[in-house]
Amino acid sequence: MIRFHEVTARYPRATREALSGVSLSAAAGTLTAIVGPNGSGKSTLVRLLLRRMPRQAGRIEIASRPIETFDARDLARRVAVVPQRESAVFSLPVHEYVALGRYPHEGPWRAAMPRDVALVEQAMGDAGVADLAMRDILALSGGEWQRARIARALAQGGDALVLDEPTTFLDVGHEMAMFELFATLARSGRTVLVISHQLNLIARFAGVMVLLHEGRVAAAGPPHAVMQASTLERVYQWPLVVTRDPAVGAPTLVPLRGTRHSSGSLPLDGSEPRS
Ligand code: ADP
């Protein structure tokens, strides 16, 4: 379980808080999703969880323990994180890169064991990069690199997986496979926290959605409660309708044609132009 309680954070010299009094939790066994417009504070939550920035107020807990009480290695054993941006720096075959995920479990007195090797193989299979095992990470496409990074996080193991926009570069087949995998991991008892702009996929797969807006929680709960047209129009500043997914009946957002006013206000008429 990952829990943020009344968390407030501000970047140095920023004029406003990136997060103000945000409370949310991601429970084991549930796929929890954080959604919200650009700049709403989603990645800041991940930075705070990784202790890459200080917070002004509030508590962050993993398994009911404040994150300050974990040493770096222990934190990495419990929570695997796939940040939004990360470039491949060194030339390395994919399988060796994925094996780096096991590093927090190894150390000077414990080299890689057969179990580590098996976990790396499984992670590569699950993330769809088994075929790329011998390829150099510097020579991967955007989508392949994304899947290699997810494989590394899967190899890391631990109770919790946090992914910041994990499917941005993926085609529809790989994206669906990834969401199916996240749902399976959650069902197996892991805590899975996904940040994504793919509201419609989130509505199909997530148990809980948290909608952030300007550093605050605008709505939270099961997808049908959060996917309300009035709330989403206000937060995304765009006219839209919420309908039902024809395949599974999940709430589905359909943005309407329109123009965004420079003030950021809603277009006057959200009706579709006739062509
Ligand atoms: P999101 O991930 O939802 O797009 P972020 O968490 O990255 O949003 O950003 C939240 C707010 O903090 C935004 O207003 C953004 O401009 C600001 N911000 C993000 N990173 C920095 C930074 N390094 N320095 C100053 N402000 C930042």
XYZ file of N, CA and C and ligand atoms in Angstrom:
852
model
N 0.841 -1.206 0.000
C 0.000 0.000 0.000
C 0.873 1.252 0.000
N 0.573 2.159 -0.900
C 1.279 3.449 -0.939
C 0.268 4.515 -0.537
N 0.660 5.377 0.381
C -0.301 6.357 0.871
C 0.316 7.751 0.917
N -0.345 8.702 0.312
C 0.017 10.121 0.428
C -1.030 10.753 1.328
N -0.572 11.460 2.335
C -1.533 12.078 3.248
C -1.264 13.576 3.355
N -2.197 14.358 2.844
C -2.115 15.831 2.944
C -0.755 16.359 2.494
N -0.315 15.892 1.338
C 1.026 16.238 0.872
C 1.028 17.568 0.109
N 1.932 18.439 0.515
C 2.106 19.725 -0.150
C 3.564 19.837 -0.587
N 3.769 20.249 -1.853
C 5.137 20.371 -2.370
C 5.228 21.575 -3.291
N 6.355 22.233 -3.247
C 6.588 23.414 -4.078
C 8.017 23.355 -4.598
N 8.192 23.660 -5.886
C 9.546 23.699 -6.459
C 10.208 25.021 -6.083
N 11.524 25.021 -5.987
C 12.223 26.268 -5.661
C 11.867 27.358 -6.669
N 11.594 28.525 -6.214
C 11.281 29.710 -7.018
C 9.951 29.607 -7.767
N 9.185 28.519 -7.563
C 7.877 28.422 -8.234
C 6.895 29.380 -7.554
N 5.947 29.907 -8.345
C 5.014 30.877 -7.771
C 3.848 30.175 -7.071
N 3.598 28.904 -7.458
C 2.528 28.206 -6.746
C 2.957 26.780 -6.406
N 2.185 26.189 -5.520
C 2.522 24.830 -5.096
C 2.231 23.840 -6.220
N 3.103 22.877 -6.396
C 2.858 21.834 -7.397
C 1.802 20.861 -6.870
N 1.776 20.655 -5.561
C 0.755 19.831 -4.911
C 0.318 20.535 -3.630
N -0.974 20.572 -3.394
C -1.469 21.210 -2.167
C -2.426 20.274 -1.438
N -1.967 19.734 -0.356
C -2.819 18.904 0.504
C -3.395 17.684 -0.194
N -2.555 16.987 -0.962
C -3.046 15.821 -1.714
C -3.020 14.562 -0.852
N -4.163 13.909 -0.781
C -4.258 12.617 -0.110
C -4.760 11.584 -1.104
N -4.061 10.477 -1.181
C -4.554 9.372 -2.009
C -3.854 8.105 -1.558
N -4.476 6.975 -1.845
C -3.768 5.738 -1.539
C -3.957 4.740 -2.656
N -2.928 3.930 -2.828
C -2.954 2.850 -3.809
C -2.850 1.554 -3.008
N -3.909 0.770 -3.055
C -3.963 -0.432 -2.220
C -3.412 -1.636 -2.964
N -2.900 -2.580 -2.199
C -2.454 -3.838 -2.785
C -3.662 -4.536 -3.410
N -3.442 -5.150 -4.561
C -4.531 -5.874 -5.207
C -5.412 -5.009 -6.092
N -5.076 -3.731 -6.193
C -5.896 -2.814 -6.995
C -5.016 -2.083 -7.997
N -5.519 -1.907 -9.201
C -4.839 -1.023 -10.151
C -5.371 0.376 -9.908
N -4.491 1.244 -9.424
C -4.868 2.621 -9.112
C -4.259 3.525 -10.168
N -5.037 4.450 -10.672
C -4.535 5.332 -11.729
C -4.634 6.782 -11.307
N -3.596 7.535 -11.649
C -3.636 8.979 -11.444
C -3.726 9.624 -12.818
N -4.732 10.442 -12.990
C -4.920 11.140 -14.255
C -5.019 12.635 -13.971
N -4.934 13.423 -15.026
C -5.044 14.878 -14.861
C -4.306 15.569 -15.979
N -4.617 16.828 -16.223
C -3.981 17.555 -17.325
C -2.489 17.749 -17.103
N -1.797 18.203 -18.121
C -0.375 18.547 -18.006
C -0.213 19.544 -16.868
N 0.802 19.325 -16.066
C 1.099 20.281 -15.003
C 0.224 20.137 -13.772
N -0.597 19.085 -13.691
C -1.507 18.965 -12.541
C -0.814 18.379 -11.308
N 0.418 17.870 -11.485
C 1.169 17.407 -10.308
C 1.444 15.917 -10.275
N 1.129 15.212 -11.351
C 1.249 13.752 -11.350
C 2.705 13.303 -11.153
N 3.598 13.850 -11.978
C 4.999 13.420 -11.872
C 5.634 13.872 -10.566
N 5.142 14.962 -10.026
C 5.663 15.424 -8.736
C 5.406 14.367 -7.664
N 4.264 13.693 -7.739
C 3.984 12.613 -6.781
C 5.056 11.527 -6.865
N 5.446 11.199 -8.109
C 6.467 10.158 -8.288
C 7.807 10.642 -7.749
N 8.158 11.904 -8.032
C 9.430 12.444 -7.522
C 9.467 12.405 -5.996
N 8.345 12.716 -5.382
C 8.293 12.699 -3.912
C 8.459 11.276 -3.385
N 7.808 10.346 -4.075
C 7.891 8.947 -3.652
C 9.329 8.440 -3.744
N 10.043 8.909 -4.775
C 11.440 8.505 -4.955
C 12.380 9.333 -4.082
N 11.819 10.253 -3.340
C 12.589 11.154 -2.454
C 13.572 12.009 -3.254
N 13.147 12.379 -4.469
C 14.019 13.226 -5.295
C 13.743 14.696 -5.058
N 12.723 14.989 -4.271
C 12.491 16.387 -3.885
C 11.859 16.418 -2.497
N 12.083 17.508 -1.768
C 11.489 17.585 -0.434
C 10.026 18.003 -0.528
N 9.278 17.763 0.506
C 7.904 18.255 0.527
C 7.767 19.264 1.669
N 6.773 20.122 1.544
C 6.587 21.153 2.566
C 5.744 20.619 3.721
N 4.841 19.690 3.398
C 3.974 19.145 4.459
C 3.436 17.793 4.026
N 2.924 17.055 5.006
C 2.250 15.796 4.728
C 3.139 14.586 4.939
N 2.503 13.414 4.794
C 3.212 12.146 5.004
C 3.088 11.265 3.764
N 4.137 10.517 3.496
C 4.078 9.496 2.441
C 4.504 8.182 3.088
N 3.666 7.170 2.914
C 3.954 5.885 3.568
C 3.927 4.738 2.563
N 4.773 3.777 2.812
C 4.745 2.516 2.077
C 4.558 1.430 3.114
N 3.527 0.616 2.917
C 3.203 -0.424 3.903
C 3.153 0.163 5.312
N 2.502 1.309 5.442
C 2.284 1.992 6.726
C 3.556 2.540 7.376
N 4.651 2.544 6.628
C 5.908 3.101 7.167
C 6.274 4.368 6.412
N 6.640 5.441 7.119
C 7.035 6.667 6.420
C 8.214 6.395 5.491
N 8.228 7.014 4.319
C 9.293 6.686 3.354
C 10.677 7.065 3.877
N 10.745 8.002 4.802
C 12.054 8.415 5.341
C 12.728 7.272 6.091
N 11.942 6.291 6.542
C 12.524 5.234 7.375
C 13.149 4.108 6.539
N 13.020 4.191 5.195
C 13.629 3.162 4.349
C 15.002 3.639 3.887
N 15.984 2.731 3.850
C 17.199 3.151 3.155
C 16.961 2.913 1.658
N 17.837 3.485 0.824
C 17.584 3.524 -0.621
C 17.378 2.120 -1.199
N 18.205 1.189 -0.743
C 18.135 -0.168 -1.275
C 16.819 -0.850 -0.869
N 16.436 -0.631 0.360
C 15.201 -1.227 0.865
C 13.987 -0.667 0.109
N 14.050 0.642 -0.146
C 12.967 1.275 -0.906
C 12.883 0.657 -2.310
N 14.061 0.460 -2.929
C 14.102 -0.102 -4.284
C 13.646 -1.559 -4.295
N 13.815 -2.256 -3.174
C 13.343 -3.641 -3.115
C 11.821 -3.702 -3.040
N 11.241 -2.645 -2.488
C 9.781 -2.649 -2.295
C 9.010 -2.008 -3.430
N 9.573 -0.929 -3.983
C 8.838 -0.179 -5.003
C 9.687 -0.053 -6.260
N 9.179 -0.553 -7.372
C 9.860 -0.377 -8.657
C 9.164 0.764 -9.388
N 9.972 1.696 -9.884
C 9.390 2.886 -10.511
C 9.884 3.003 -11.951
N 8.962 3.264 -12.846
C 9.329 3.602 -14.226
C 9.011 5.074 -14.417
N 10.034 5.937 -14.342
C 9.759 7.376 -14.495
C 9.357 7.714 -15.925
N 8.842 8.929 -16.076
C 8.323 9.325 -17.390
C 9.433 9.381 -18.443
N 10.529 10.024 -18.089
C 11.613 10.205 -19.062
C 12.895 9.605 -18.501
N 13.614 8.954 -19.357
C 14.861 8.306 -18.947
C 15.549 7.896 -20.247
N 16.757 8.371 -20.482
C 17.415 7.998 -21.738
C 18.386 6.859 -21.474
N 18.566 6.029 -22.498
C 19.603 5.008 -22.414
C 20.935 5.728 -22.565
N 21.862 5.488 -21.643
C 23.130 6.222 -21.677
C 24.268 5.308 -22.137
N 24.275 4.082 -21.609
C 25.366 3.167 -21.936
C 24.905 2.141 -22.954
N 25.860 1.673 -23.739
C 25.597 0.575 -24.646
C 25.495 -0.704 -23.813
N 24.378 -1.406 -23.923
C 24.146 -2.589 -23.082
C 23.101 -3.462 -23.784
N 23.304 -4.781 -23.810
C 22.225 -5.617 -24.361
C 20.993 -5.540 -23.443
N 19.828 -5.681 -24.050
C 18.575 -5.540 -23.301
C 18.561 -6.449 -22.064
N 19.012 -7.698 -22.218
C 18.903 -8.621 -21.070
C 19.767 -8.152 -19.895
N 20.913 -7.527 -20.216
C 21.759 -7.021 -19.112
C 21.127 -5.787 -18.471
N 20.494 -4.979 -19.312
C 19.813 -3.800 -18.783
C 18.671 -4.239 -17.837
N 17.887 -5.212 -18.279
C 16.762 -5.684 -17.455
C 17.290 -6.290 -16.152
N 18.431 -6.964 -16.256
C 19.026 -7.600 -15.060
C 19.459 -6.562 -14.023
N 19.684 -5.311 -14.453
C 20.019 -4.265 -13.480
C 18.902 -4.103 -12.449
N 17.685 -4.473 -12.846
C 16.556 -4.407 -11.916
C 16.764 -5.271 -10.680
N 17.595 -6.306 -10.809
C 17.839 -7.204 -9.670
C 18.897 -6.645 -8.726
N 19.547 -5.569 -9.134
C 20.677 -5.041 -8.361
C 20.356 -4.795 -6.879
N 19.206 -4.177 -6.549
C 18.921 -3.939 -5.122
C 18.862 -5.225 -4.301
N 18.645 -6.356 -5.000
C 18.533 -7.639 -4.282
C 19.881 -8.342 -4.189
N 20.852 -7.849 -4.985
C 22.169 -8.469 -4.966
C 23.088 -7.653 -4.065
N 24.349 -7.597 -4.370
C 25.243 -6.813 -3.524
C 26.598 -7.463 -3.490
N 27.513 -6.905 -2.708
C 28.880 -7.422 -2.725
C 28.960 -8.878 -2.291
N 28.038 -9.313 -1.428
C 28.115 -10.697 -0.921
C 27.096 -11.610 -1.565
N 26.354 -11.089 -2.511
C 25.345 -11.946 -3.134
C 25.281 -11.631 -4.620
N 25.869 -12.483 -5.421
C 25.839 -12.294 -6.872
C 24.491 -12.798 -7.405
N 24.276 -12.619 -8.696
C 23.024 -13.089 -9.308
C 22.891 -14.597 -9.138
N 21.690 -15.049 -8.761
C 21.426 -16.467 -8.540
C 20.496 -16.953 -9.655
N 20.308 -18.273 -9.751
C 19.388 -18.767 -10.788
C 18.010 -18.116 -10.693
N 17.571 -17.835 -9.471
C 16.263 -17.196 -9.307
C 16.238 -15.806 -9.968
N 17.347 -15.056 -9.836
C 17.425 -13.733 -10.470
C 17.341 -13.880 -11.988
N 18.065 -14.860 -12.502
C 18.076 -15.085 -13.948
C 16.650 -15.416 -14.421
N 15.961 -16.271 -13.655
C 14.588 -16.654 -14.032
C 13.661 -15.443 -13.988
N 13.837 -14.597 -12.989
C 12.968 -13.410 -12.881
C 13.203 -12.439 -14.041
N 14.463 -12.335 -14.462
C 14.786 -11.462 -15.600
C 14.130 -12.018 -16.866
N 14.219 -13.323 -17.062
C 13.593 -13.958 -18.237
C 12.093 -13.715 -18.233
N 11.495 -13.935 -17.071
C 10.042 -13.759 -16.957
C 9.655 -12.302 -17.240
N 10.424 -11.373 -16.681
C 10.119 -9.950 -16.881
C 10.207 -9.594 -18.357
N 11.215 -10.119 -19.040
C 11.359 -9.814 -20.474
C 10.183 -10.392 -21.257
N 9.759 -11.604 -20.868
C 8.588 -12.203 -21.530
C 7.336 -11.385 -21.288
N 7.105 -11.005 -20.035
C 5.892 -10.268 -19.681
C 5.822 -8.903 -20.366
N 6.977 -8.251 -20.503
C 6.993 -6.916 -21.108
C 7.162 -6.976 -22.625
N 7.241 -8.186 -23.172
C 7.322 -8.334 -24.628
C 8.672 -7.922 -25.213
N 9.756 -8.147 -24.476
C 11.074 -7.818 -25.032
C 11.997 -9.041 -25.125
N 11.423 -10.242 -24.959
C 12.263 -11.451 -25.013
C 12.991 -11.531 -26.361
N 12.304 -11.136 -27.432
C 12.925 -11.189 -28.763
C 14.060 -10.183 -28.916
N 14.080 -9.193 -28.041
C 15.073 -8.117 -28.166
C 16.247 -8.327 -27.213
N 16.292 -9.487 -26.540
C 17.249 -9.700 -25.440
C 18.688 -9.314 -25.796
N 19.110 -9.618 -27.020
C 20.510 -9.368 -27.389
C 20.715 -8.006 -28.036
N 19.638 -7.274 -28.248
C 19.763 -5.958 -28.916
C 20.347 -4.920 -27.961
N 21.059 -3.965 -28.525
C 21.646 -2.890 -27.730
C 20.549 -1.897 -27.355
N 20.505 -1.497 -26.105
C 19.441 -0.562 -25.692
C 19.542 0.786 -26.422
N 20.739 1.125 -26.898
C 20.879 2.394 -27.624
C 20.249 2.317 -29.011
N 19.945 1.098 -29.455
C 19.424 0.929 -30.811
C 17.943 0.526 -30.810
N 17.233 0.849 -29.734
C 15.817 0.475 -29.664
C 14.940 1.631 -30.131
N 13.764 1.301 -30.630
C 12.782 2.346 -30.955
C 12.198 2.856 -29.634
N 11.464 3.946 -29.708
C 10.864 4.523 -28.493
C 10.006 3.513 -27.746
N 9.186 2.769 -28.481
C 8.294 1.795 -27.850
C 9.054 0.615 -27.267
N 10.101 0.189 -27.989
C 10.908 -0.940 -27.491
C 11.654 -0.538 -26.213
N 12.175 0.669 -26.217
C 12.892 1.168 -25.034
C 11.936 1.261 -23.848
N 10.723 1.725 -24.117
C 9.714 1.828 -23.060
C 9.451 0.439 -22.460
N 9.319 -0.559 -23.330
C 9.035 -1.912 -22.839
C 10.240 -2.493 -22.083
N 11.448 -2.139 -22.536
C 12.641 -2.609 -21.812
C 12.676 -2.008 -20.402
N 12.296 -0.743 -20.285
C 12.287 -0.096 -18.964
C 11.246 -0.736 -18.048
N 10.091 -1.090 -18.651
C 9.049 -1.752 -17.851
C 9.548 -3.140 -17.424
N 10.245 -3.828 -18.340
C 10.792 -5.147 -18.003
C 11.758 -5.026 -16.825
N 12.596 -3.992 -16.836
C 13.544 -3.802 -15.740
C 12.810 -3.621 -14.408
N 11.722 -2.826 -14.438
C 10.941 -2.616 -13.207
C 10.281 -3.922 -12.758
N 9.818 -4.726 -13.720
C 9.200 -6.011 -13.359
C 10.244 -6.934 -12.735
N 11.464 -6.906 -13.292
C 12.532 -7.753 -12.747
C 12.890 -7.323 -11.326
N 12.742 -6.053 -11.067
C 13.045 -5.522 -9.729
C 12.139 -6.163 -8.673
N 10.911 -6.480 -9.106
C 9.990 -7.168 -8.190
C 9.501 -6.224 -7.115
N 9.282 -6.724 -5.936
C 8.760 -5.879 -4.861
C 7.247 -5.880 -4.877
N 6.685 -5.264 -3.843
C 5.232 -5.293 -3.695
C 4.543 -4.248 -4.548
N 5.281 -3.207 -4.928
C 4.611 -2.094 -5.604
C 5.328 -1.706 -6.885
N 4.524 -1.344 -7.867
C 5.026 -0.918 -9.159
C 4.390 0.426 -9.472
N 5.221 1.414 -9.769
C 4.716 2.755 -10.078
C 5.198 3.113 -11.476
N 4.271 3.477 -12.348
C 4.637 3.744 -13.740
C 4.083 5.091 -14.172
N 4.984 5.970 -14.649
C 4.573 7.304 -15.070
C 4.448 7.318 -16.592
N 3.243 7.367 -17.082
C 2.940 7.340 -18.516
C 3.689 6.206 -19.233
N 3.385 4.969 -18.831
C 4.166 3.838 -19.343
C 3.869 3.470 -20.782
N 2.757 3.926 -21.353
C 2.414 3.422 -22.690
C 2.476 4.511 -23.767
N 3.117 5.638 -23.437
C 3.144 6.772 -24.373
C 3.619 6.391 -25.774
N 4.649 5.579 -25.870
C 5.221 5.294 -27.196
C 4.749 3.954 -27.764
N 3.758 3.358 -27.141
C 3.384 2.011 -27.559
C 2.222 2.008 -28.545
N 2.275 1.082 -29.499
C 1.153 0.927 -30.422
C 0.009 0.254 -29.666
N -1.160 0.200 -30.315
C -2.371 -0.227 -29.602
C -2.251 -1.653 -29.052
N -1.603 -2.553 -29.799
C -1.470 -3.932 -29.329
C -0.578 -4.023 -28.096
N 0.577 -3.354 -28.177
C 1.481 -3.382 -27.025
C 0.890 -2.632 -25.837
N 0.133 -1.586 -26.124
C -0.480 -0.822 -25.032
C -1.522 -1.678 -24.303
N -2.358 -2.367 -25.071
C -3.357 -3.235 -24.443
C -2.679 -4.343 -23.646
N -1.631 -4.940 -24.239
C -0.915 -6.021 -23.537
C -0.362 -5.498 -22.213
N 0.129 -4.267 -22.221
C 0.699 -3.691 -21.007
C -0.386 -3.491 -19.946
N -1.535 -2.935 -20.350
C -2.609 -2.735 -19.370
C -3.122 -4.076 -18.834
N -3.203 -5.080 -19.704
C -3.602 -6.412 -19.226
C -2.596 -6.906 -18.180
N -1.314 -6.657 -18.453
C -0.270 -7.090 -17.514
C -0.411 -6.349 -16.177
N -0.635 -5.037 -16.232
C -0.782 -4.277 -14.981
C -1.971 -4.811 -14.176
N -3.070 -5.092 -14.887
C -4.269 -5.605 -14.195
C -3.977 -6.972 -13.572
N -3.228 -7.805 -14.296
C -2.885 -9.135 -13.766
C -2.001 -9.005 -12.530
N -1.017 -8.101 -12.605
C -0.127 -7.896 -11.456
C -0.924 -7.428 -10.244
N -1.880 -6.526 -10.497
C -2.701 -6.034 -9.388
C -3.523 -7.180 -8.803
N -4.132 -7.970 -9.685
C -4.943 -9.102 -9.206
C -4.110 -10.074 -8.388
N -2.811 -10.173 -8.716
C -1.966 -11.124 -7.975
C -1.557 -10.554 -6.610
N -2.023 -9.339 -6.290
C -1.802 -8.813 -4.947
C -0.819 -7.659 -4.876
N -0.253 -7.262 -6.027
C 0.685 -6.136 -5.998
C -0.061 -4.809 -5.932
N 0.658 -3.800 -5.502
C 0.157 -2.433 -5.577
C 0.635 -1.889 -6.919
N -0.281 -1.508 -7.776
C 0.111 -0.968 -9.086
C -0.475 0.429 -9.223
N 0.418 1.398 -9.359
C 0.006 2.796 -9.479
C 0.473 3.298 -10.839
N -0.491 3.652 -11.681
C -0.174 4.058 -13.052
C -0.601 5.503 -13.266
N 0.293 6.291 -13.833
C -0.058 7.638 -14.258
C -0.251 7.578 -15.758
N -1.367 8.083 -16.227
C -1.620 7.950 -17.666
C -2.566 9.016 -18.155
N -2.417 9.366 -19.449
C -3.393 10.251 -20.087
C -4.475 9.441 -20.783
N -4.355 8.134 -20.769
C -5.303 7.290 -21.500
C -6.535 7.030 -20.649
N -7.364 8.072 -20.532
C -8.511 7.977 -19.624
C -9.411 6.791 -19.940
N -9.616 6.535 -21.230
C -10.560 5.469 -21.576
C -10.024 4.089 -21.231
N -8.728 3.907 -21.397
C -8.140 2.626 -20.997
C -8.144 2.495 -19.484
N -7.812 3.596 -18.824
C -7.831 3.599 -17.362
C -9.227 3.219 -16.866
N -10.243 3.816 -17.507
C -11.622 3.535 -17.068
C -11.967 2.057 -17.235
N -11.327 1.401 -18.203
C -11.594 -0.031 -18.401
C -10.827 -0.904 -17.430
N -9.617 -0.471 -17.079
C -8.737 -1.375 -16.332
C -8.599 -1.055 -14.845
N -8.711 0.228 -14.500
C -8.374 0.599 -13.116
C -9.531 0.320 -12.163
N -9.179 0.013 -10.918
C -10.186 -0.120 -9.871
C -10.505 1.240 -9.267
N -9.464 2.060 -9.174
C -9.609 3.392 -8.575
C -8.899 4.409 -9.467
N -9.567 5.533 -9.681
C -8.978 6.644 -10.445
C -8.879 7.855 -9.539
N -7.759 8.555 -9.648
C -7.610 9.818 -8.918
C -7.358 10.897 -9.965
N -8.229 11.897 -10.002
C -8.102 12.978 -10.983
C -7.480 14.189 -10.300
N -6.293 14.578 -10.783
C -5.627 15.752 -10.217
C -5.907 16.978 -11.075
N -6.008 18.115 -10.438
C -6.194 19.385 -11.145
C -5.499 20.472 -10.354
N -4.523 21.112 -10.990
C -3.786 22.202 -10.348
C -3.298 21.829 -8.943
N -2.741 20.640 -8.853
C -2.119 20.231 -7.601
C -3.071 19.770 -6.515
N -4.344 19.607 -6.870
C -5.310 19.119 -5.884
C -6.098 17.938 -6.466
N -6.705 17.154 -5.583
C -7.531 16.038 -6.045
C -8.905 16.597 -6.421
N -9.246 16.493 -7.714
C -10.540 17.009 -8.179
C -11.630 15.947 -8.037
N -11.258 14.684 -8.157
C -12.221 13.585 -7.989
C -11.425 12.306 -7.758
N -12.017 11.383 -7.033
C -11.349 10.097 -6.796
C -12.413 9.048 -6.536
N -12.134 7.832 -6.989
C -13.081 6.749 -6.758
C -13.074 5.794 -7.936
N -14.100 4.935 -8.009
C -14.161 4.015 -9.145
C -14.385 4.804 -10.447
N -13.956 4.263 -11.594
C -14.017 5.019 -12.847
C -15.378 5.660 -13.128
N -16.471 4.961 -12.848
C -17.768 5.548 -13.196
C -18.053 6.812 -12.382
N -17.443 6.908 -11.200
C -17.666 8.095 -10.368
C -16.799 9.275 -10.838
N -15.621 8.967 -11.358
C -14.687 10.036 -11.761
C -14.949 10.497 -13.194
N -15.394 9.569 -14.035
C -15.601 9.892 -15.462
C -16.947 10.590 -15.657
N -17.084 11.740 -15.043
C -18.300 12.537 -15.182
C -17.990 13.690 -16.135
N -18.844 13.892 -17.134
C -18.547 14.897 -18.158
C -18.314 16.277 -17.554
N -19.147 16.668 -16.593
C -19.010 18.028 -16.052
C -17.652 18.209 -15.373
N -17.226 17.212 -14.623
C -15.925 17.291 -13.940
C -14.790 17.323 -14.959
N -14.849 16.418 -15.939
C -13.754 16.311 -16.909
C -13.673 17.562 -17.779
N -14.833 18.138 -18.150
C -14.833 19.381 -18.954
C -14.177 20.517 -18.172
N -14.498 20.593 -16.918
C -13.941 21.665 -16.097
C -12.423 21.493 -15.962
N -11.986 20.273 -15.716
C -10.567 20.035 -15.466
C -9.738 20.135 -16.755
N -10.257 19.560 -17.841
C -9.482 19.542 -19.097
C -9.766 20.756 -19.982
N -10.757 21.577 -19.591
C -11.077 22.794 -20.350
C -11.348 22.480 -21.819
N -12.207 21.488 -22.008
C -12.560 21.110 -23.379
C -13.947 20.458 -23.339
N -14.803 20.767 -24.339
C -16.128 20.133 -24.343
C -16.019 18.650 -24.688
N -16.802 17.851 -24.041
C -16.721 16.404 -24.260
C -18.022 15.746 -23.816
N -18.195 14.518 -24.242
C -19.298 13.723 -23.710
C -18.709 12.443 -23.134
N -19.407 11.876 -22.184
C -19.004 10.574 -21.650
C -20.071 9.577 -22.076
N -19.611 8.542 -22.767
C -20.537 7.535 -23.260
C -20.091 6.168 -22.722
N -20.551 5.096 -23.339
C -20.177 3.747 -22.862
C -19.330 3.054 -23.913
N -18.303 2.402 -23.453
C -17.476 1.594 -24.328
C -18.351 0.466 -24.906
N -18.452 0.347 -26.247
C -19.340 -0.682 -26.812
C -18.896 -2.101 -26.477
N -17.614 -2.291 -26.155
C -17.127 -3.647 -25.889
C -17.463 -4.100 -24.472
N -17.210 -3.244 -23.501
C -17.360 -3.698 -22.108
C -18.242 -2.785 -21.253
N -18.749 -1.700 -21.849
C -19.661 -0.821 -21.108
C -18.993 0.114 -20.125
N -17.661 0.256 -20.206
C -16.960 1.181 -19.297
C -17.213 2.625 -19.746
N -17.180 3.591 -18.808
C -17.354 4.980 -19.227
C -16.238 5.394 -20.189
N -16.608 6.078 -21.243
C -15.657 6.460 -22.281
C -15.808 7.925 -22.620
N -14.711 8.614 -22.637
C -14.721 10.052 -22.933
C -14.582 10.252 -24.439
N -15.449 11.087 -24.990
C -15.318 11.475 -26.392
C -15.188 12.995 -26.439
N -13.977 13.502 -26.756
C -13.833 14.959 -26.848
C -14.547 15.470 -28.096
N -15.213 16.604 -27.996
C -15.914 17.172 -29.143
C -14.979 18.112 -29.893
N -15.350 18.430 -31.118
C -14.565 19.408 -31.868
C -14.783 20.787 -31.264
N -13.782 21.652 -31.327
C -13.956 23.001 -30.799
C -12.649 23.746 -30.856
N -12.580 24.853 -30.172
C -11.337 25.621 -30.091
C -11.131 25.994 -28.639
N -9.878 26.081 -28.272
C -9.579 26.466 -26.902
C -9.345 27.978 -26.890
N -10.033 28.657 -26.007
C -9.830 30.097 -25.927
C -8.522 30.370 -25.212
N -7.886 31.492 -25.584
C -6.577 31.793 -24.985
C -6.682 31.918 -23.475
N -7.888 32.274 -22.996
C -8.071 32.387 -21.549
C -8.089 31.013 -20.892
N -8.180 29.968 -21.751
C -8.288 28.634 -21.186
C -9.723 28.275 -20.858
N -10.673 29.173 -21.197
C -12.066 28.874 -20.885
C -12.634 27.909 -21.925
N -13.771 27.337 -21.635
C -14.374 26.368 -22.541
C -14.859 27.044 -23.818
N -14.748 26.359 -24.951
C -15.344 26.914 -26.158
C -16.828 27.170 -25.926
N -17.373 28.183 -26.607
C -18.770 28.551 -26.369
C -19.707 27.446 -26.820
N -19.354 26.835 -27.947
C -20.250 25.843 -28.510
C -19.480 24.545 -28.703
N -19.842 23.532 -27.981
C -19.118 22.278 -28.063
C -19.678 21.336 -29.119
N -20.591 21.821 -29.965
C -21.186 20.910 -30.935
C -20.191 20.611 -32.054
N -20.331 19.466 -32.676
C -19.446 19.071 -33.745
C -19.738 19.924 -34.982
N -18.696 20.499 -35.616
C -18.974 21.220 -36.850
C -19.401 20.241 -37.959
N -20.314 20.700 -38.810
C -20.718 19.826 -39.931
C -19.697 19.933 -41.040
N -19.364 18.803 -41.641
C -18.398 18.886 -42.734
C -19.090 18.582 -44.048
P 2.289 16.583 -14.525
O 3.166 15.397 -14.286
O 0.879 16.393 -14.048
O 2.317 17.060 -15.955
P 4.198 17.956 -12.828
O 4.102 17.202 -11.556
O 5.372 17.682 -13.710
O 2.838 17.791 -13.644
O 4.201 19.520 -12.523
C 3.355 20.127 -11.552
C 3.661 21.603 -11.519
O 4.991 21.803 -11.060
C 3.546 22.315 -12.861
O 3.039 23.600 -12.639
C 4.972 22.378 -13.336
O 5.181 23.491 -14.185
C 5.739 22.535 -12.034
N 7.076 21.934 -12.114
C 7.395 20.684 -12.472
N 8.731 20.473 -12.408
C 9.266 21.642 -12.009
C 10.603 22.089 -11.748
N 11.646 21.261 -11.884
N 10.784 23.367 -11.353
C 9.732 24.196 -11.199
N 8.442 23.841 -11.406
C 8.216 22.585 -11.818
